């Protein structure tokens, strides 16, 4: 397996001139930063079904009898829905092991949400559609992290997406190297604090599920169920309140090693983070300093401290 996460991506977001207007939507974060840490697999569904660039714009048309159809804006009777669906089905069934997908917003083929729908009279309707390719992808792989370019401008959503692709990549590596109960338990143990920061009820539910691992004879079936639960849990962005609970939990590991002044300093830094006066990097840096000085086998394995490459600088002041 590739040592880097493999990420599918709408080709226009990489800078390829494949859009209907002959242009592109190159994303600086994706190509200038994330590209250093992942392997991209670009695809343009509209070019893949034989359309040129430039080309007439496509639209999702909400028909009375045949549901959502993909048609040209200038030739509303020319329908390429079946061709696009056939390509999408074939693509997702032969996708291999991906850790995420970045799609182009508003696209009738790739948009993830709020794609404009039109009626059969070519009148604009609600922004309530999903591109045919992306709808097929998400239906086939409901656990796969999928985001669109517009949403990745939100720092919290950006961090959450990158975190999920690295978690899924590591889980895929566990599978690729040969599933054992020990490897599954070790993976879950490494992610405990990170899961706690994302969704406490989900963390407890997943813990109960893992506690019954010994009852599963089919580890592949367990892996499939675990993967879906894990990715759903991590789909909840971590909150300041949950981060604070995790930081205080970690603080407890050092209660015997730190003197009164150090304990008070650490407590105050966490409280100031909770109130929004400090970024999360402040308590994390202090805790990592103490972890280096007073090593702990459990804490040293925790992905919470480094869920993705640090140079991506995703833990920003607003977190």
Coordinates of C-alpha atoms in Angstrom, one line a residue:
X1 CA 0.0 0.0 0.0
X2 CA 1.1 3.5 -0.8
X3 CA 2.8 5.1 2.3
X4 CA 0.8 8.3 1.5
X5 CA -3.0 8.4 1.6
X6 CA -4.5 8.2 -1.9
X7 CA -7.2 10.8 -2.5
X8 CA -9.6 11.0 -5.4
X9 CA -10.1 14.6 -6.7
X10 CA -12.1 16.4 -9.3
X11 CA -9.5 17.1 -12.0
X12 CA -10.4 20.8 -12.3
X13 CA -9.3 21.4 -8.7
X14 CA -5.8 20.3 -9.5
X15 CA -5.5 23.0 -12.2
X16 CA -6.4 20.8 -15.2
X17 CA -8.4 22.8 -17.8
X18 CA -11.3 20.5 -18.0
X19 CA -14.3 22.7 -17.0
X20 CA -17.2 23.4 -19.3
X21 CA -15.8 26.9 -19.9
X22 CA -12.3 25.6 -20.7
X23 CA -11.0 26.8 -17.3
X24 CA -10.1 25.2 -14.0
X25 CA -10.7 25.8 -10.3
X26 CA -7.2 25.1 -8.9
X27 CA -7.2 25.1 -5.1
X28 CA -4.0 26.5 -3.6
X29 CA -4.3 24.6 -0.3
X30 CA -4.8 21.3 -2.2
X31 CA -2.0 21.7 -4.7
X32 CA 0.5 23.8 -2.7
X33 CA 0.2 22.1 0.7
X34 CA -1.8 18.9 0.8
X35 CA -0.3 17.5 -2.4
X36 CA 3.0 17.2 -0.5
X37 CA 1.5 14.6 1.8
X38 CA -1.0 12.6 -0.3
X39 CA -1.2 11.0 -3.7
X40 CA -4.0 12.4 -5.8
X41 CA -6.0 10.4 -8.4
X42 CA -7.7 13.1 -10.5
X43 CA -10.9 12.4 -12.5
X44 CA -13.3 14.6 -14.5
X45 CA -16.5 12.5 -15.1
X46 CA -17.7 14.8 -17.8
X47 CA -14.5 14.5 -19.8
X48 CA -14.5 10.7 -19.0
X49 CA -17.8 10.3 -20.8
X50 CA -16.4 11.9 -24.0
X51 CA -17.3 15.5 -23.6
X52 CA -14.9 18.2 -24.8
X53 CA -13.6 21.3 -22.9
X54 CA -15.1 23.8 -23.5
X55 CA -18.6 22.4 -23.8
X56 CA -22.2 23.5 -23.1
X57 CA -23.0 23.6 -19.4
X58 CA -24.8 20.6 -17.9
X59 CA -27.8 20.8 -15.6
X60 CA -29.6 18.5 -13.2
X61 CA -33.3 18.5 -14.3
X62 CA -36.0 17.3 -11.9
X63 CA -38.4 15.5 -14.3
X64 CA -41.9 14.5 -13.6
X65 CA -41.6 10.9 -14.7
X66 CA -37.9 10.0 -14.6
X67 CA -36.4 11.6 -11.6
X68 CA -33.2 13.6 -11.8
X69 CA -31.7 13.8 -15.2
X70 CA -28.4 15.2 -16.5
X71 CA -29.0 17.4 -19.6
X72 CA -27.3 20.2 -21.5
X73 CA -28.5 23.8 -20.8
X74 CA -28.7 24.7 -24.5
X75 CA -30.1 21.3 -25.6
X76 CA -32.6 20.3 -22.9
X77 CA -33.7 17.2 -24.8
X78 CA -30.1 15.8 -25.1
X79 CA -29.8 13.5 -22.0
X80 CA -26.5 12.0 -20.9
X81 CA -27.8 10.6 -17.5
X82 CA -27.4 7.0 -18.5
X83 CA -23.9 7.5 -19.9
X84 CA -22.8 9.4 -16.7
X85 CA -24.3 6.8 -14.4
X86 CA -22.6 3.9 -16.3
X87 CA -19.2 5.6 -16.0
X88 CA -19.8 6.4 -12.3
X89 CA -20.9 2.8 -11.5
X90 CA -17.8 1.4 -13.3
X91 CA -15.5 3.9 -11.6
X92 CA -16.6 3.4 -8.1
X93 CA -16.6 -0.4 -8.5
X94 CA -13.0 -0.3 -9.5
X95 CA -11.7 2.5 -7.3
X96 CA -9.3 0.4 -5.2
X97 CA -8.3 1.7 -1.8
X98 CA -8.9 5.4 -1.4
X99 CA -8.8 7.4 1.8
X100 CA -10.9 10.3 0.7
X101 CA -12.3 12.3 -2.2
X102 CA -12.4 16.1 -2.9
X103 CA -15.1 17.1 -5.4
X104 CA -16.0 20.3 -7.2
X105 CA -18.9 22.2 -5.6
X106 CA -22.1 23.1 -7.6
X107 CA -21.1 20.7 -10.4
X108 CA -24.0 18.6 -11.8
X109 CA -21.6 15.7 -12.0
X110 CA -19.4 16.2 -8.9
X111 CA -21.2 18.6 -6.5
X112 CA -21.7 17.0 -3.0
X113 CA -24.7 19.1 -1.9
X114 CA -26.9 22.1 -2.8
X115 CA -26.5 21.6 -6.6
X116 CA -29.0 23.7 -8.5
X117 CA -32.0 21.8 -9.8
X118 CA -34.0 22.9 -12.9
X119 CA -37.5 21.9 -13.9
X120 CA -38.4 20.6 -17.4
X121 CA -39.3 24.2 -18.5
X122 CA -35.6 25.1 -17.8
X123 CA -36.6 27.2 -14.8
X124 CA -34.3 27.5 -11.8
X125 CA -35.3 25.5 -8.8
X126 CA -33.9 24.7 -5.4
X127 CA -30.3 24.1 -4.6
X128 CA -31.1 20.6 -3.4
X129 CA -29.2 18.2 -5.7
X130 CA -26.1 16.1 -5.7
X131 CA -24.0 15.5 -8.7
X132 CA -24.5 12.1 -10.3
X133 CA -20.9 10.9 -9.9
X134 CA -20.6 12.0 -6.3
X135 CA -24.0 10.6 -5.4
X136 CA -22.9 7.2 -6.7
X137 CA -19.6 7.5 -4.9
X138 CA -21.2 8.3 -1.5
X139 CA -23.8 5.6 -1.9
X140 CA -21.2 3.0 -2.6
X141 CA -18.8 4.1 0.1
X142 CA -20.8 5.9 2.9
X143 CA -17.8 5.8 5.2
X144 CA -15.4 7.5 2.8
X145 CA -14.4 11.1 3.7
X146 CA -15.8 13.3 0.9
X147 CA -15.6 17.1 0.8
X148 CA -16.1 19.7 -1.8
X149 CA -13.7 22.6 -2.5
X150 CA -15.9 25.4 -1.1
X151 CA -16.4 23.7 2.3
X152 CA -12.6 23.2 2.6
X153 CA -12.2 26.9 3.0
X154 CA -13.7 26.5 6.4
X155 CA -10.7 25.8 8.8
X156 CA -12.7 23.4 11.0
X157 CA -14.0 21.4 8.1
X158 CA -10.6 21.4 6.5
X159 CA -8.9 20.0 9.6
X160 CA -11.7 17.4 10.1
X161 CA -11.4 16.2 6.5
X162 CA -7.6 15.8 6.6
X163 CA -7.8 14.1 10.0
X164 CA -10.3 11.6 8.6
X165 CA -8.3 10.7 5.6
X166 CA -5.3 10.0 7.7
X167 CA -7.3 7.9 10.1
X168 CA -8.8 5.9 7.3
X169 CA -5.4 5.5 5.6
X170 CA -4.0 4.0 8.8
X171 CA -6.9 1.7 9.2
X172 CA -6.5 0.6 5.6
X173 CA -2.9 -0.2 6.4
X174 CA -4.0 -2.4 9.3
X175 CA -6.1 -4.4 6.9
X176 CA -3.5 -4.6 4.2
X177 CA -0.8 -6.0 6.6
X178 CA -3.1 -8.8 7.8
X179 CA -6.0 -8.4 10.3
X180 CA -5.5 -9.7 13.8
X181 CA -7.4 -9.0 17.0
X182 CA -4.2 -7.5 18.4
X183 CA -3.7 -5.1 15.5
X184 CA -7.4 -3.9 15.6
X185 CA -7.2 -3.4 19.4
X186 CA -3.9 -1.5 19.0
X187 CA -5.4 0.8 16.4
X188 CA -8.4 1.6 18.5
X189 CA -6.2 2.2 21.5
X190 CA -4.1 4.8 19.6
X191 CA -7.2 6.7 18.6
X192 CA -9.1 6.7 21.9
X193 CA -8.3 10.3 22.9
X194 CA -8.9 11.6 19.4
X195 CA -12.3 9.9 19.4
X196 CA -13.2 11.3 22.8
X197 CA -12.5 14.8 21.4
X198 CA -14.8 14.3 18.5
X199 CA -18.0 12.8 20.0
X200 CA -18.2 11.4 23.5
X201 CA -21.4 9.3 23.1
X202 CA -19.9 7.8 19.9
X203 CA -16.7 7.1 21.7
X204 CA -18.5 5.2 24.4
X205 CA -20.6 3.3 21.9
X206 CA -17.6 2.3 19.8
X207 CA -15.7 1.2 23.0
X208 CA -18.6 -1.1 23.8
X209 CA -18.5 -2.5 20.2
X210 CA -14.7 -3.1 20.4
X211 CA -15.1 -4.9 23.8
X212 CA -17.0 -7.6 21.9
X213 CA -14.3 -8.2 19.3
X214 CA -13.5 -11.6 20.8
X215 CA -17.0 -12.8 19.9
X216 CA -16.4 -12.2 16.1
X217 CA -15.0 -15.1 14.1
X218 CA -14.9 -13.1 10.9
X219 CA -12.4 -10.3 11.4
X220 CA -13.1 -8.9 8.0
X221 CA -16.8 -8.4 8.9
X222 CA -15.8 -6.8 12.2
X223 CA -13.4 -4.5 10.2
X224 CA -16.2 -3.4 7.9
X225 CA -18.6 -2.6 10.8
X226 CA -15.8 -0.9 12.8
X227 CA -14.7 1.2 9.8
X228 CA -18.3 2.6 9.3
X229 CA -18.7 3.4 13.0
X230 CA -15.2 5.0 13.2
X231 CA -15.7 7.3 10.2
X232 CA -19.2 8.3 11.3
X233 CA -17.8 9.3 14.7
X234 CA -14.9 11.3 13.3
X235 CA -17.3 13.0 11.0
X236 CA -18.3 15.1 14.1
X237 CA -15.8 17.9 14.2
X238 CA -14.0 18.2 17.6
X239 CA -15.3 20.9 19.8
X240 CA -13.6 23.2 22.3
X241 CA -15.5 21.6 25.1
X242 CA -14.5 18.1 24.1
X243 CA -10.9 19.1 23.6
X244 CA -10.9 20.6 27.1
X245 CA -12.2 17.3 28.5
X246 CA -9.4 15.4 26.8
X247 CA -6.7 17.9 27.8
X248 CA -7.8 17.6 31.5
X249 CA -7.8 13.9 31.2
X250 CA -4.2 14.0 29.9
X251 CA -3.3 16.4 32.7
X252 CA -4.2 13.7 35.2
X253 CA -1.4 11.5 33.9
X254 CA 1.2 14.0 35.2
X255 CA -0.3 14.7 38.7
X256 CA 2.4 12.8 40.5
X257 CA 5.3 14.2 38.4
X258 CA 4.5 17.9 38.5
X259 CA 4.9 20.2 41.4
X260 CA 2.2 22.6 42.6
X261 CA 3.4 25.5 40.4
X262 CA 3.5 23.3 37.3
X263 CA 0.1 21.8 37.9
X264 CA -1.4 25.3 38.4
X265 CA 0.2 26.6 35.2
X266 CA -1.1 23.7 33.2
X267 CA -4.5 24.0 34.7
X268 CA -4.6 27.7 33.9
X269 CA -3.5 27.2 30.3
X270 CA -6.3 24.6 29.7
X271 CA -8.8 26.9 31.3
X272 CA -7.7 29.8 29.1
X273 CA -8.0 27.6 26.1
X274 CA -11.5 26.6 27.2
X275 CA -12.5 30.3 27.4
X276 CA -11.1 31.1 24.0
X277 CA -8.1 33.1 25.2
X278 CA -5.5 30.7 23.9
X279 CA -5.3 28.4 20.9
X280 CA -5.3 24.6 21.4
X281 CA -1.6 24.6 20.5
X282 CA -0.8 26.2 23.9
X283 CA -2.0 23.4 26.2
X284 CA -0.9 20.8 23.6
X285 CA 2.7 22.1 23.5
X286 CA 2.9 22.2 27.3
X287 CA 1.6 18.7 27.6
X288 CA 4.0 17.4 24.9
X289 CA 6.8 19.0 26.8
X290 CA 5.8 17.1 30.0
X291 CA 5.4 13.9 28.0
X292 CA 8.9 14.2 26.7
X293 CA 10.2 14.8 30.3
X294 CA 8.0 12.2 31.9
X295 CA 7.3 9.5 29.2
X296 CA 4.1 7.5 29.3
X297 CA 3.7 4.4 27.1
X298 CA 0.0 5.0 26.6
X299 CA 0.1 8.7 25.9
X300 CA 3.1 8.4 23.6
X301 CA 1.0 6.3 21.2
X302 CA -2.0 8.6 21.1
X303 CA -2.9 10.1 17.6
X304 CA -4.5 13.0 19.4
X305 CA -1.1 14.8 19.6
X306 CA -0.4 14.3 15.9
X307 CA -3.3 13.1 13.8
X308 CA -1.8 14.4 10.5
X309 CA 1.6 15.9 9.4
X310 CA 2.4 19.0 11.5
X311 CA 3.6 21.1 8.5
X312 CA -0.1 21.3 7.3
X313 CA -0.6 23.7 10.3
X314 CA -4.3 22.8 10.6
X315 CA -4.6 23.4 14.4
X316 CA -5.2 27.1 14.1
X317 CA -5.9 29.7 16.7
X318 CA -9.6 29.5 16.4
X319 CA -9.6 25.8 17.3

